[in-house]
Amino acid sequence: MSNLSTRAQQLAAFDKLLTIMDELRAQCPWDKKQTTESLRHLTIEETFELSDAILEGNPDEIKKELGDILLHIVFYAKIGSEEGNFDITSMIDSLCEKLIRRHPHIYGDTKAEDEEAVKQNWEKIKLKEKGNVSVLGGVPKSLPALIKAMRIQEKARGVGFDWEEKHQVWEKVEEEMQEFKEEFNAAADEEIDHEKATGEFGDLLFSLINYARFIEINPEEALERTNLKFIKRFQFLENAAKASGKSLADMTLAEMDVYWNEAKKQ
């Protein structure tokens, strides 16, 4: 049986949510106290929970977490209306106008034959709208560094500042790797300049993120999948050691490697 609803059912569900939000804001002691500032960290947490659900490929959890984020959006709109700044109508109207404005290949005469052309048009229109002095002015300062690097590179590409061929990007990776190796030679015992080595390591990461973008790998997703894989294998190691009556703290690395190799087969 299909879970898809009609437009009338969708509108009715959204109307019900708005009614519940009105009631909670008027009657619930916790909801009455909330502000945009108090909700901010909760919204960030909900976004990461959605990210977890997506990486796990769990449709039920994705639906649940999207619902939580939708609640936050409606909550912000309710507070905005109370303060006389905006309401859910003006917020949605503004979004619709922006979508139409930023898709001139759909709602205007602009041509965009592929995804790359759409992205370039989007960035150019966005830059004009915001009046940013810099193309990179729209990158949020509080973004995690890895994601920020991705957005910086994407925005630079949007105005044509990018490598032409992926082999050029890989050559840059190798160049940065060599510079880092020269700054931090693992085979040598002498003291290193940590400040300079940190800079070279940052350059190396930036170039790797750039290459990942060129071959259409999301480096944030790739790293998180590796994190999850490591957690799964390490917890297998912990459980296997415990089942054998051993403690990791008392085991040698060679002993732990036996269980680790078993974990890699799971």
PDB file of N, CA and C in Angstrom, residues 180-186 188-198:
ATOM      1  N   PHE A 180      54.900  18.219   2.792  1.00  0.00           N
ATOM      2  CA  PHE A 180      54.632  17.820   4.173  1.00  0.00           C
ATOM      3  C   PHE A 180      55.681  16.822   4.651  1.00  0.00           C
ATOM      4  N   LYS A 181      56.046  15.895   3.786  1.00  0.00           N
ATOM      5  CA  LYS A 181      57.044  14.887   4.140  1.00  0.00           C
ATOM      6  C   LYS A 181      58.378  15.549   4.462  1.00  0.00           C
ATOM      7  N   GLU A 182      58.723  16.589   3.700  1.00  0.00           N
ATOM      8  CA  GLU A 182      59.970  17.306   3.947  1.00  0.00           C
ATOM      9  C   GLU A 182      59.932  18.036   5.284  1.00  0.00           C
ATOM     10  N   GLU A 183      58.743  18.500   5.658  1.00  0.00           N
ATOM     11  CA  GLU A 183      58.585  19.226   6.916  1.00  0.00           C
ATOM     12  C   GLU A 183      58.491  18.285   8.106  1.00  0.00           C
ATOM     13  N   PHE A 184      57.936  17.090   7.855  1.00  0.00           N
ATOM     14  CA  PHE A 184      57.772  16.123   8.939  1.00  0.00           C
ATOM     15  C   PHE A 184      58.248  14.763   8.450  1.00  0.00           C
ATOM     16  N   ASN A 185      59.525  14.537   8.540  1.00  0.00           N
ATOM     17  CA  ASN A 185      60.127  13.284   8.092  1.00  0.00           C
ATOM     18  C   ASN A 185      60.038  12.261   9.216  1.00  0.00           C
ATOM     19  N   ALA A 186      59.143  11.281   9.040  1.00  0.00           N
ATOM     20  CA  ALA A 186      58.906  10.287  10.091  1.00  0.00           C
ATOM     21  C   ALA A 186      60.135   9.452  10.397  1.00  0.00           C
ATOM     22  N   ALA A 188      63.170  10.605  10.571  1.00  0.00           N
ATOM     23  CA  ALA A 188      64.177  11.405  11.263  1.00  0.00           C
ATOM     24  C   ALA A 188      63.765  11.648  12.715  1.00  0.00           C
ATOM     25  N   ASP A 189      64.763  11.903  13.552  1.00  0.00           N
ATOM     26  CA  ASP A 189      64.498  12.102  14.984  1.00  0.00           C
ATOM     27  C   ASP A 189      64.526  13.567  15.402  1.00  0.00           C
ATOM     28  N   GLU A 190      64.915  14.439  14.499  1.00  0.00           N
ATOM     29  CA  GLU A 190      65.065  15.839  14.906  1.00  0.00           C
ATOM     30  C   GLU A 190      63.703  16.499  15.154  1.00  0.00           C
ATOM     31  N   GLU A 191      63.743  17.566  15.927  1.00  0.00           N
ATOM     32  CA  GLU A 191      62.535  18.324  16.243  1.00  0.00           C
ATOM     33  C   GLU A 191      61.958  18.939  14.964  1.00  0.00           C
ATOM     34  N   ILE A 192      60.642  18.989  14.910  1.00  0.00           N
ATOM     35  CA  ILE A 192      60.004  19.616  13.751  1.00  0.00           C
ATOM     36  C   ILE A 192      59.387  20.940  14.160  1.00  0.00           C
ATOM     37  N   ASP A 193      59.193  21.796  13.190  1.00  0.00           N
ATOM     38  CA  ASP A 193      58.493  23.063  13.408  1.00  0.00           C
ATOM     39  C   ASP A 193      56.995  22.761  13.307  1.00  0.00           C
ATOM     40  N   HIS A 194      56.324  22.625  14.459  1.00  0.00           N
ATOM     41  CA  HIS A 194      54.921  22.208  14.464  1.00  0.00           C
ATOM     42  C   HIS A 194      54.018  23.208  13.741  1.00  0.00           C
ATOM     43  N   GLU A 195      54.351  24.479  13.870  1.00  0.00           N
ATOM     44  CA  GLU A 195      53.525  25.499  13.215  1.00  0.00           C
ATOM     45  C   GLU A 195      53.574  25.331  11.695  1.00  0.00           C
ATOM     46  N   LYS A 196      54.786  25.153  11.179  1.00  0.00           N
ATOM     47  CA  LYS A 196      54.951  25.000   9.735  1.00  0.00           C
ATOM     48  C   LYS A 196      54.384  23.660   9.261  1.00  0.00           C
ATOM     49  N   ALA A 197      54.624  22.600  10.049  1.00  0.00           N
ATOM     50  CA  ALA A 197      54.113  21.279   9.689  1.00  0.00           C
ATOM     51  C   ALA A 197      52.590  21.280   9.660  1.00  0.00           C
ATOM     52  N   THR A 198      51.974  22.001  10.606  1.00  0.00           N
ATOM     53  CA  THR A 198      50.511  22.105  10.642  1.00  0.00           C
ATOM     54  C   THR A 198      49.996  22.777   9.375  1.00  0.00           C
TER      55      THR A 198
END
